[in-house]
Coordinates of C-alpha atoms and ligand atoms in Angstrom, one line a residue:
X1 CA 5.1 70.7 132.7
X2 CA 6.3 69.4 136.3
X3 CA 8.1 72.6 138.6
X4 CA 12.1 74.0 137.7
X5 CA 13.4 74.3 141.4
X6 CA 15.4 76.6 141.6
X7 CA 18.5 77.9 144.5
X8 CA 18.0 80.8 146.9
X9 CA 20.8 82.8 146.6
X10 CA 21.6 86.3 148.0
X11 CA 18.0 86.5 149.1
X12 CA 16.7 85.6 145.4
X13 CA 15.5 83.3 143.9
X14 CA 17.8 81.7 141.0
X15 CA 17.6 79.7 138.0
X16 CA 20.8 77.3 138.0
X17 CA 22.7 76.4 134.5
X18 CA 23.0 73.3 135.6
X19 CA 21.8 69.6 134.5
X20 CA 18.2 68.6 136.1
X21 CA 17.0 65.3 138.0
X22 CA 13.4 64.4 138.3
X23 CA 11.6 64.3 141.5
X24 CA 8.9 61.6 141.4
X25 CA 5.7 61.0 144.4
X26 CA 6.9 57.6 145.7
X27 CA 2.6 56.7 145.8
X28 CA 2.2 57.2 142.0
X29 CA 5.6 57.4 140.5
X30 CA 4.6 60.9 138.3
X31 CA 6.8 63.4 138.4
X32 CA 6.4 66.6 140.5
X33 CA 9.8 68.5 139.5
X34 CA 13.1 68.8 138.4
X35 CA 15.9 69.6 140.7
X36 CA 19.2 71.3 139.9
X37 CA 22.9 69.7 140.1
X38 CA 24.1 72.6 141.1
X39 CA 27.7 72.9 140.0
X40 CA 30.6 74.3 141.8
X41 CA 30.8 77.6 140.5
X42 CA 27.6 78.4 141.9
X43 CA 28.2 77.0 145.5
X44 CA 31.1 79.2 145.5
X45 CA 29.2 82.2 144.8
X46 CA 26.8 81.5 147.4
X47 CA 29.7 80.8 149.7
X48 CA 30.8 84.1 148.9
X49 CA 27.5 85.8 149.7
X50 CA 27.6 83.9 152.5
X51 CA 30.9 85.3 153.7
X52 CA 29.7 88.8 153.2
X53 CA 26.7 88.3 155.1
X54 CA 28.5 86.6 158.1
X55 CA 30.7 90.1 158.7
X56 CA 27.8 91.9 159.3
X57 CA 25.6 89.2 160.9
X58 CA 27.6 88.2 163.7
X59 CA 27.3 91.6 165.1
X60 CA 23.7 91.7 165.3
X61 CA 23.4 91.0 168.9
X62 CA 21.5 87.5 169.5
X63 CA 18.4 89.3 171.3
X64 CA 17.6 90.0 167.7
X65 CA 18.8 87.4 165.6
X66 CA 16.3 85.3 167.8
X67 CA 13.5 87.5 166.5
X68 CA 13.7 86.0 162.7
X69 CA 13.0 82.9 164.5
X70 CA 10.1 83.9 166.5
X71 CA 9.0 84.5 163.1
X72 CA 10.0 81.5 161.3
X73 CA 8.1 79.5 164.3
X74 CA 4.5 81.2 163.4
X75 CA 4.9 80.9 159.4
X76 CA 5.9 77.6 159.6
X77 CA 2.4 76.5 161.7
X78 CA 0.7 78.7 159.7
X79 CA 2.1 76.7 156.8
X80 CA 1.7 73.5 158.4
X81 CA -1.0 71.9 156.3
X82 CA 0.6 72.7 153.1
X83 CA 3.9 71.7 153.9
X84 CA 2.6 68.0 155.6
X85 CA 1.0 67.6 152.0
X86 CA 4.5 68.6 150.3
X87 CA 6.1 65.9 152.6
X88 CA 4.1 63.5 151.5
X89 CA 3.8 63.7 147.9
X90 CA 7.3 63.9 147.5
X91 CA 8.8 61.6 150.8
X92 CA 5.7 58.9 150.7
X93 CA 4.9 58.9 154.3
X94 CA 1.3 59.5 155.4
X95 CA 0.3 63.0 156.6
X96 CA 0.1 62.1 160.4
X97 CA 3.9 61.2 159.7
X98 CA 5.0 64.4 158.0
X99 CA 2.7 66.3 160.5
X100 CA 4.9 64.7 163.2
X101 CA 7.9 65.9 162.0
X102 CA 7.3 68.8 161.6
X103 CA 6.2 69.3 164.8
X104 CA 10.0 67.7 165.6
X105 CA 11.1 70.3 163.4
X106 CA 9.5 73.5 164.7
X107 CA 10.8 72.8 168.6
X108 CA 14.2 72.8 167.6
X109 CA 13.0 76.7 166.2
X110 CA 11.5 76.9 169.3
X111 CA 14.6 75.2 171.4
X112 CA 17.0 77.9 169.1
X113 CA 15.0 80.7 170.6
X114 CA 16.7 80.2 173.7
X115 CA 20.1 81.2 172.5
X116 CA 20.8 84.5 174.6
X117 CA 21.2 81.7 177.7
X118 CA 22.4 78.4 176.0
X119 CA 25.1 80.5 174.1
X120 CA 26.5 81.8 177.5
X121 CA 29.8 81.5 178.5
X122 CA 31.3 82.1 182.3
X123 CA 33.7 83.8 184.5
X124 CA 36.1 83.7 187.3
X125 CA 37.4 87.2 189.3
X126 CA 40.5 86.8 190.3
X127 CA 42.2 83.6 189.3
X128 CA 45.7 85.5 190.7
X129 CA 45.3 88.6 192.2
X130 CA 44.2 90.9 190.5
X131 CA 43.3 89.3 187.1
X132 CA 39.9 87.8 186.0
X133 CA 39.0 85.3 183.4
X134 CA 36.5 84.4 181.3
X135 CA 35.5 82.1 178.4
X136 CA 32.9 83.9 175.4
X137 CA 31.4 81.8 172.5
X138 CA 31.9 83.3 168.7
X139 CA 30.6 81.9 165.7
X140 CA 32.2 80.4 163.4
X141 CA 31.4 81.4 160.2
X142 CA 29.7 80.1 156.9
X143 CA 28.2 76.6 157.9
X144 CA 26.9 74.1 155.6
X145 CA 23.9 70.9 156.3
X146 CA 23.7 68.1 154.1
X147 CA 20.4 66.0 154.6
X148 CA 19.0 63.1 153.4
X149 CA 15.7 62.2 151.9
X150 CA 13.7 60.4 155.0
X151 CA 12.6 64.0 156.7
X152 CA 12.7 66.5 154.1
X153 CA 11.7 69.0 157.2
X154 CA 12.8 67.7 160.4
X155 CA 16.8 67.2 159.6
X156 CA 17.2 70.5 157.8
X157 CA 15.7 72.0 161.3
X158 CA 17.8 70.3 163.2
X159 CA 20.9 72.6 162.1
X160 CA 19.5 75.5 160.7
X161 CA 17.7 77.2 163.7
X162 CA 20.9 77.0 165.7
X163 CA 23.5 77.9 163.5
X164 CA 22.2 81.7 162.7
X165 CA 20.8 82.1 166.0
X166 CA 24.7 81.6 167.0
X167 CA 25.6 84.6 164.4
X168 CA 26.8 81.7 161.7
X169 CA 25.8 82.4 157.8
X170 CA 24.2 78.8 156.9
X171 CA 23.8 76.9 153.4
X172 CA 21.4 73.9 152.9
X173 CA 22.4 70.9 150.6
X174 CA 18.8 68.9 151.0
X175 CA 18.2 65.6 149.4
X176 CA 17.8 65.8 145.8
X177 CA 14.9 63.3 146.2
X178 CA 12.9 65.7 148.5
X179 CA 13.8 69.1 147.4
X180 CA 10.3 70.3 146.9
X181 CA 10.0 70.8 150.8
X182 CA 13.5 72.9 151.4
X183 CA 12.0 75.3 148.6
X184 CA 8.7 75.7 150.5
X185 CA 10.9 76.5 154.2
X186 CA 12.5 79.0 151.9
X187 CA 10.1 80.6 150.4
X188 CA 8.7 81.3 154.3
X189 CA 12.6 82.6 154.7
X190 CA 12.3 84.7 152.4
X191 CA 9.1 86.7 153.8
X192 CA 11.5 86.7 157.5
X193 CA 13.4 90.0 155.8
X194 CA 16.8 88.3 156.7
X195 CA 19.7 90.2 155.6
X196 CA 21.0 88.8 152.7
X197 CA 23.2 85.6 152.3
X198 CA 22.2 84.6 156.1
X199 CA 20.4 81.8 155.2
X200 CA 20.9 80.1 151.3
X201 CA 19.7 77.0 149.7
X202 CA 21.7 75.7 147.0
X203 CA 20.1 71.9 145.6
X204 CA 22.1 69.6 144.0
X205 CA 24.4 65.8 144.6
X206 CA 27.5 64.9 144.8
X207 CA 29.6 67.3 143.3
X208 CA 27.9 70.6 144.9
X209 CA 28.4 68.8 148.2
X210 CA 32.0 68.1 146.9
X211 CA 32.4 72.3 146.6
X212 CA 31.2 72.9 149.8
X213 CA 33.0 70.5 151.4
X214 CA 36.5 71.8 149.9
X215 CA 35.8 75.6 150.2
X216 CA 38.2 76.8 152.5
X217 CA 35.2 79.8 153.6
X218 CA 32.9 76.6 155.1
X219 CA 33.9 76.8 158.6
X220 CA 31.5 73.3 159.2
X221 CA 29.5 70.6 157.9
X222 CA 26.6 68.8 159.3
X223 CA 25.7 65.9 157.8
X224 CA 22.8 63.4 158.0
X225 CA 22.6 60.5 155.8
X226 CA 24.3 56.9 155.0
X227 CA 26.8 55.7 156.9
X228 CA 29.1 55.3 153.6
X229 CA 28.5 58.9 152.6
X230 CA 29.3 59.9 156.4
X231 CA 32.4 58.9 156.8
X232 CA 33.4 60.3 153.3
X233 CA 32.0 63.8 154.4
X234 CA 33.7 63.4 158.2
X235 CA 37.6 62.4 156.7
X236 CA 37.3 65.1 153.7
X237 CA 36.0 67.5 155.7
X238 CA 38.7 66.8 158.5
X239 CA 41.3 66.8 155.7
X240 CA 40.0 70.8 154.6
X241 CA 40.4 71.7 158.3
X242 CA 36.3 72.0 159.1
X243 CA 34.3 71.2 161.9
X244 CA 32.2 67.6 160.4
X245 CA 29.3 66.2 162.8
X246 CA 28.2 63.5 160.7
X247 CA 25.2 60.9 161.4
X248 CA 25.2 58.0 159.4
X249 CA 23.0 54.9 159.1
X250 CA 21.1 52.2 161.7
X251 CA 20.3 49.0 162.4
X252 CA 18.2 49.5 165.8
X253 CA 17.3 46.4 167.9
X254 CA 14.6 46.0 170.4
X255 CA 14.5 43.2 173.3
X256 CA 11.2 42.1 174.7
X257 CA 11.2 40.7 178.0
X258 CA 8.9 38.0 179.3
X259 CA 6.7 40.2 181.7
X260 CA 6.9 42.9 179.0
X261 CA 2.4 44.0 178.2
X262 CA 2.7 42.4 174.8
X263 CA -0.3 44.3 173.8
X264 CA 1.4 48.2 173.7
X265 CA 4.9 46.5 173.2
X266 CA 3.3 44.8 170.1
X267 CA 1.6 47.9 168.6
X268 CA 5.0 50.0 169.5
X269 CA 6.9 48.2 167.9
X270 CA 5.3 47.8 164.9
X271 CA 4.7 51.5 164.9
X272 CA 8.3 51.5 165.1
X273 CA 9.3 49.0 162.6
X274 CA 6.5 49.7 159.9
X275 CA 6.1 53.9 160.6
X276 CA 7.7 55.7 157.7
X277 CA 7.5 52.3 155.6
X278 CA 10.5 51.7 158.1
X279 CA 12.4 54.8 156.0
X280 CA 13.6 56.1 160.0
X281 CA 16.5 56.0 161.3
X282 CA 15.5 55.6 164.6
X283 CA 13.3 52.0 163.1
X284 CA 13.1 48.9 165.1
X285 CA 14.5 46.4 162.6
X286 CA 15.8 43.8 164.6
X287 CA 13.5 42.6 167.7
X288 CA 15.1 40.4 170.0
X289 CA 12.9 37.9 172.6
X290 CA 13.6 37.0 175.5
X291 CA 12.7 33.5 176.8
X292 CA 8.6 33.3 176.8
X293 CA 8.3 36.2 174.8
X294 CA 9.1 34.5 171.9
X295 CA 5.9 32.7 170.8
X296 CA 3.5 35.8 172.0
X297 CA 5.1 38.2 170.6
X298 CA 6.2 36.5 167.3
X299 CA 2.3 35.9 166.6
X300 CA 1.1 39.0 167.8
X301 CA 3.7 41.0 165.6
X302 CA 2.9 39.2 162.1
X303 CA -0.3 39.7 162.8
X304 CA 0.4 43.2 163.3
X305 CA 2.3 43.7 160.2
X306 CA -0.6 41.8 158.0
X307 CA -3.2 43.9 159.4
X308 CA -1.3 47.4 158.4
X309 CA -3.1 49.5 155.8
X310 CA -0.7 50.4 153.0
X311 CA -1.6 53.3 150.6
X312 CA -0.8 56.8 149.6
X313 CA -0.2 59.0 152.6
X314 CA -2.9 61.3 151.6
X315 CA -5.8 58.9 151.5
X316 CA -8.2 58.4 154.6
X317 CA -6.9 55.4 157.1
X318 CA -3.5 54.8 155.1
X319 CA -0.7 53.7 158.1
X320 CA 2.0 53.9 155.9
X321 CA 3.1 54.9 152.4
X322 CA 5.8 53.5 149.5
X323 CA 9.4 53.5 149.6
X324 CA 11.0 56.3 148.3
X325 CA 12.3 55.0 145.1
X326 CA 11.9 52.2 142.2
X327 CA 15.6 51.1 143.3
X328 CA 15.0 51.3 146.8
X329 CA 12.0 48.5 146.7
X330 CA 14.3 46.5 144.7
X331 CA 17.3 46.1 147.0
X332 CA 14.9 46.1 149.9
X333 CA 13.2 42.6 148.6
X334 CA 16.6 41.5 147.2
X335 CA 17.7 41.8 151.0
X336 CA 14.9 39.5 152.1
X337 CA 15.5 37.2 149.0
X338 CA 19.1 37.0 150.8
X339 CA 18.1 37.0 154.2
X340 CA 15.8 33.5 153.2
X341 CA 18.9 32.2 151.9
X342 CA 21.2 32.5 155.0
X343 CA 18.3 30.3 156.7
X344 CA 16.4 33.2 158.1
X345 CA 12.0 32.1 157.7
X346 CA 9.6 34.7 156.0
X347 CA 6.5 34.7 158.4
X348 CA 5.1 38.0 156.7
X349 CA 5.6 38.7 153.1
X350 CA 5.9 41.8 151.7
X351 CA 7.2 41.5 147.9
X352 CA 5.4 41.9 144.4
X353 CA 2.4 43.6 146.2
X354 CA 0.2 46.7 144.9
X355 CA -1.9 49.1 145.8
X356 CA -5.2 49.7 144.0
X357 CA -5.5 52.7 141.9
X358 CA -2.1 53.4 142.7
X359 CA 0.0 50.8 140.2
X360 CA 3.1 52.7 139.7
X361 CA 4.0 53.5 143.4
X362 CA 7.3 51.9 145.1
X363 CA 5.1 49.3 147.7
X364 CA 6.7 47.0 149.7
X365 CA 4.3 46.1 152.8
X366 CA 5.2 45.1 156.2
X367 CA 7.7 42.1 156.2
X368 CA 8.8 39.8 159.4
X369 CA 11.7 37.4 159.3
X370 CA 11.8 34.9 161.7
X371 CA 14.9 32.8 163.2
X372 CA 17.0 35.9 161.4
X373 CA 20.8 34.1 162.4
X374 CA 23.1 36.7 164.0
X375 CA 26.1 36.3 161.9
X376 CA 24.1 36.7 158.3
X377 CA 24.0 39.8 156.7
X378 CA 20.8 40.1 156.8
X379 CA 20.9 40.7 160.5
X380 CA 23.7 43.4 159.9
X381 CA 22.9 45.4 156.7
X382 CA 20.6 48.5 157.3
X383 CA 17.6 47.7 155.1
X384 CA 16.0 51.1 155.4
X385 CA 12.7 49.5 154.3
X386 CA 9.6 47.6 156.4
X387 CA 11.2 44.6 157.6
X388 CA 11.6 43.2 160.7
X389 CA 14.1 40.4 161.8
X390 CA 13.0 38.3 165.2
X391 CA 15.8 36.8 166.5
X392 CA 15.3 34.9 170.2
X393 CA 17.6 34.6 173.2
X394 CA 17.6 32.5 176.5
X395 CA 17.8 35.7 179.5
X396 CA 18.7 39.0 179.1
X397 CA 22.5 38.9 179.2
X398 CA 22.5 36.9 175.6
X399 CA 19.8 39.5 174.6
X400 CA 22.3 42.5 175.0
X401 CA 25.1 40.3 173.7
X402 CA 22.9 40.3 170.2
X403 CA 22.6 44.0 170.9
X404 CA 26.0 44.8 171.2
X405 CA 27.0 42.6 168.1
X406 CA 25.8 45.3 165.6
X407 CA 28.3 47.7 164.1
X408 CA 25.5 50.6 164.4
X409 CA 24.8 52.1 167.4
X410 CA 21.9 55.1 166.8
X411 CA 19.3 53.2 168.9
X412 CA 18.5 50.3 171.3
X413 CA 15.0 50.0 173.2
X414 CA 14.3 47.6 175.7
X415 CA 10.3 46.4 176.8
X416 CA 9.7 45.4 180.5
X417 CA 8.3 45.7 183.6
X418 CA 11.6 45.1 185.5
X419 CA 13.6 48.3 186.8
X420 CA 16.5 46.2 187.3
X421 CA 16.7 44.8 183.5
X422 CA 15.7 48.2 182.1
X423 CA 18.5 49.9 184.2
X424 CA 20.7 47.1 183.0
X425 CA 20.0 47.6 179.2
X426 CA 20.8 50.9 179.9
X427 CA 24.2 50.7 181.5
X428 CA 24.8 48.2 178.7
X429 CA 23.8 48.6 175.2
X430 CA 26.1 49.5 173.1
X431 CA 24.0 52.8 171.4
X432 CA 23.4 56.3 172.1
X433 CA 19.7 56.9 172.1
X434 CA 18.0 54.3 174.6
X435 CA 14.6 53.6 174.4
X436 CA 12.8 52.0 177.8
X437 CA 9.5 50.9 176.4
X438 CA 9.9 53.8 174.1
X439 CA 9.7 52.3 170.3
X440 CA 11.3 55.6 168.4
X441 CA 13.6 57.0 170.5
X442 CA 13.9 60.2 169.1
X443 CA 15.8 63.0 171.7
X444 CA 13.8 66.0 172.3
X445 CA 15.3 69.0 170.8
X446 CA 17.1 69.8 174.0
X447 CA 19.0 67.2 173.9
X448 CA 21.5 66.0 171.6
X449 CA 20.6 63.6 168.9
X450 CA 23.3 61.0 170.4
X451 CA 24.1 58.4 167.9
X452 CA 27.1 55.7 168.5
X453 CA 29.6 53.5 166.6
X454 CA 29.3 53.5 162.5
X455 CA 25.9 55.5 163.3
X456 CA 27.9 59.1 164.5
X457 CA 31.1 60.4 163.4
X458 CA 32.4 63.5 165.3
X459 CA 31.9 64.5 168.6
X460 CA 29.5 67.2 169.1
X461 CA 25.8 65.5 168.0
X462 CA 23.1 67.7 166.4
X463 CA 20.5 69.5 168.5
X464 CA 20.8 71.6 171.9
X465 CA 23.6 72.4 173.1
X466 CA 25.6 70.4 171.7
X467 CA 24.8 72.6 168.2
X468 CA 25.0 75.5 170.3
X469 CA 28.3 74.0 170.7
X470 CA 29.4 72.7 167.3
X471 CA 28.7 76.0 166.0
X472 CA 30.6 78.4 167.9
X473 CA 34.1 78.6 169.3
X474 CA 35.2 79.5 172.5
X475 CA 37.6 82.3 173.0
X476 CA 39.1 82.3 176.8
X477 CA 40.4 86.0 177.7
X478 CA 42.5 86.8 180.5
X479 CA 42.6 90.2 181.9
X480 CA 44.3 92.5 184.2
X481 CA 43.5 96.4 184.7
X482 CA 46.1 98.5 186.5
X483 CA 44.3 101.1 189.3
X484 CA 45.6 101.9 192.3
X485 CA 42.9 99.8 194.1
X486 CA 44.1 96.9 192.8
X487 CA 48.0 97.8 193.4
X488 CA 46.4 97.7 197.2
X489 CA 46.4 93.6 196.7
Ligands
NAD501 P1 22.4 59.4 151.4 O1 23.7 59.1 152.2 O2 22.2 58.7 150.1 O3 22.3 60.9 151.1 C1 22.4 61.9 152.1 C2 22.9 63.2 151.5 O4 24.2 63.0 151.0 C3 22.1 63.7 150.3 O5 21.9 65.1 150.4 C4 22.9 63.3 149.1 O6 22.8 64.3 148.0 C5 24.3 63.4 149.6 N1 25.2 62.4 149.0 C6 24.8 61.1 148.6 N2 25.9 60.4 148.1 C7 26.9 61.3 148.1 C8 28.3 61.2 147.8 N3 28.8 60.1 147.2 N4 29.1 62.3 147.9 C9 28.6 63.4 148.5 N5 27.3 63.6 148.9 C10 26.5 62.5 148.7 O7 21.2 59.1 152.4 P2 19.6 59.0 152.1 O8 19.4 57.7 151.3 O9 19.1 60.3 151.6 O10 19.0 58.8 153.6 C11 18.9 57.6 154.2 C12 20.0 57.3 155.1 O11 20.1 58.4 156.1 C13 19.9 56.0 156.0 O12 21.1 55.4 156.0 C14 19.4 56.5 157.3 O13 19.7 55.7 158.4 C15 20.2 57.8 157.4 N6 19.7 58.7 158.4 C16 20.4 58.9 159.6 C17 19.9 59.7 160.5 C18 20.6 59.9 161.8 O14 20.2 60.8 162.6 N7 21.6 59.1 162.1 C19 18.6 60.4 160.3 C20 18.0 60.2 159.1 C21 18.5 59.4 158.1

């Protein structure tokens, strides 16, 4: 009998009347458990709770709501092995990968910690005589994430820490495809001794995310996912009056420059493009060449992507797992049945393979597409699988012209030994996190997660302080004090 999941609500643990999904390992295709559709009624109640909780949690002082995280910070490395194995079984990366992002989770804990000073407001004395101003930060209130499937860890961190260290009550909508992973952060939660209501988890699709996304006590949503499913959850969110910082899809490019050392910029990439079976979405997908970079790097990149060992993330040597789903490998090798029809060449092949012993797992292995043409859909659709598109330009200027004709904008990396065409990349591409012989560009938790274009809706970005932020508000007060010292002004 494969796990119930169940919702944390009110600091307990609850069984949802609700319908079930299955939650399959991507490796083997078995099932590990089934996750509730939570339906509305529930969310409500756990908005509720939430609600309570806030009134009382907002006037802990943030000296102490830091203290749960302290907490959190030391279960969650104590916890690290089992929740890397979690990651994989039920996300298909290998265990290096899911150790890695949860060491991207845990510093955002670690970042949150830091709230007495990055929630600070400021002050002026006398702006007119006698009177003094100053700007405070307050929370906001219940505040929901909705995350998607590719880091089952990572992306609920990347919200979570932040909003109760602000004094916010928080609810977590993870993936219904990775659930298994929320339920083992919460069950470390639930040994912090949080007040009640402070932190839920309610699992679930579209219509929970519906509820929380028209309860008028959900002050904001965060959202990670599709770009589709972004901009749905940015205009109905804007339409109930809530805060919405929503991060959508990608299609990252890289440009390799002539005096670029092929060697690193060849195993970076790949790393890149083939890491997370290319399930990232800060993956290189579309490398561009410039001039005599073109025949180096083109060899020394299918070579690259024949020589990577594909397996389940738990085995010895494996460098990179399945897709995450049955229908996931089947749109992914549709897209490069359609890519070879719009005249793009497939150097490296990655359809209708296996993996011994493993059968029933959701494999596609490393694929490169040569002479990809800019205008085919091929070179525009997010894939969200391991396939990388070469496409070649004369100099740098018609390189960042390629760049700049993408309608995504998370990422853009550029590999060279020239200051002047690195600084120039940067002034130019069109995308918010640059890479300079960086392959995955992924901002530090300090800094905000700064996707562009049809890859960010919103304003304020996850992370830092811009979630510091996106989850308060800022109250300006005026004052004046009659005394007789200041009737002496
Ligand atoms: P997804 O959009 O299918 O799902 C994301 C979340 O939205 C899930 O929790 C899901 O339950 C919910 N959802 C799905 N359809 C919905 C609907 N119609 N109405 C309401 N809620 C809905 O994304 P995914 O497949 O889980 O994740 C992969 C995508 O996420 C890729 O496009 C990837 O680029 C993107 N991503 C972006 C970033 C970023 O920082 N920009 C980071 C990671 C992943």
């Amino acid at each position: 009998m494969s796990e119930i999941l169940l919702n944390y609500i009110n600091g307990a643990w609850q069984r949802a009347d609700a319908s079930y999904q299955s939650v399959r390992n991507p490796a083997t295709g078995t099932i590990l458990a089934e996750v509730p559709l939570t339906p509305a009624q529930v969310v409500a109640q756990a908005v509720e709770c939430a609600h309570a909780a806030f009134l009382e949690w907002r006037l802990v002082p943030a000296t102490e709501r830091i203290q749960y995280l302290f907490r959190l910070k030391f279960l969650l490395e104590d916890a690290l092995d089992d929740l890397a194995r979690t990651i994989t079984n039920e996300c298909g990366k290998t265990y290096a990968e899911s150790i890695g992002e949860l060491r991207r989770g845990i510093e955002n804990v670690e970042t949150a910690c830091g709230i007495p000073v990055l929630m600070q407001g400021y002050n002026n004395e006398d702006v007119a005589r006698g009177i003094d101003e100053h700007m405070i930060r307050q929370p906001l209130g219940v505040v929901a994430a909705i995350t998607p499937f590719n880091f089952p860890a990572m992306i609920p961190l990347w919200f979570l820490p932040y909003a109760i260290a602000t004094g916010n009550t928080f609810i977590l909508k993870p993936s219904e495809r990775v659930p298994m992973t929320s339920a083992k952060l919460f069950a470390l939660i639930d040994r912090l001794n949080l007040p009640k209501g402070v932190l839920q988890l309610v699992n679930g699709g579209k219509e929970t995310v519906d509820a929380l996304l028209d309860h008028p006590l959900v002050r904001a949503i965060s959202f990670v996912g599709s770009t589709p499913v972004a901009k749905y959850i940015y205009s109905r969110a804007a339409a109930n009056g809530k805060r919405a910082q929503c991060q959508g899809g990608a299609k990252n490019p890289v440009v390799i420059m002539p005096d670029a050392d092929m060697e690193m910029t060849t195993r970076i990439v790949a790393d890149s493009a083939f890491g997370c079976a290319g399930q990232r979405c800060l993956a290189s997908s579309v490398a561009i060449t410039v001039g005599e970079a073109r025949h180096i790097f083109t060899e020394s990149i299918a070579d690259a992507a024949l020589s990577r060992v594909v397996g389940y993330g738990l085995d010895d040597g494996v460098q990179m797992g399945p897709v995450i789903s049955a229908e996931s490998k089947a749109r992914i090798e549709a897209i490069i049945a359609r890519g070879e029809l719009e005249g793009a060449q497939t150097l490296v092949d990655g359809r209708g393979k296996t993996v011994h012993g493993y059968e029933d797992g959701y494999w596609v292995y490393p694929t490169v597409l040569d002479n990809v043409p800019p205008e085919s859909q091929v070179a525009q659709t997010e894939i969200f699988g391991p396939v990388l598109s070469l496409m070649h330009a004369r100099d740098l200027d018609e390189a960042i012209r390629l760049v700049n004709a993408r309608s995504y904008g998370n990422m853009a990396c550029i590999f060279t030994a020239s200051g002047a065409a690195a600084r120039q990349f940067r002034a130019q591409a069109s995308a918010g996190n640059i890479g300079i012989n960086v392959g995955v560009a992924a901002p530090m938790a300090f800094y905000p997660f700064s996707g562009w274009n049809e890859s960010f809706f919103g304003d304020l970005h996850g992370q830092g302080k811009h979630a510091v932020e996106f989850y308060t508000q800022t109250k300006v007060v005026v004052e004046r004090w009659y005394s007789s010292w200041t009737r002496q002004f």
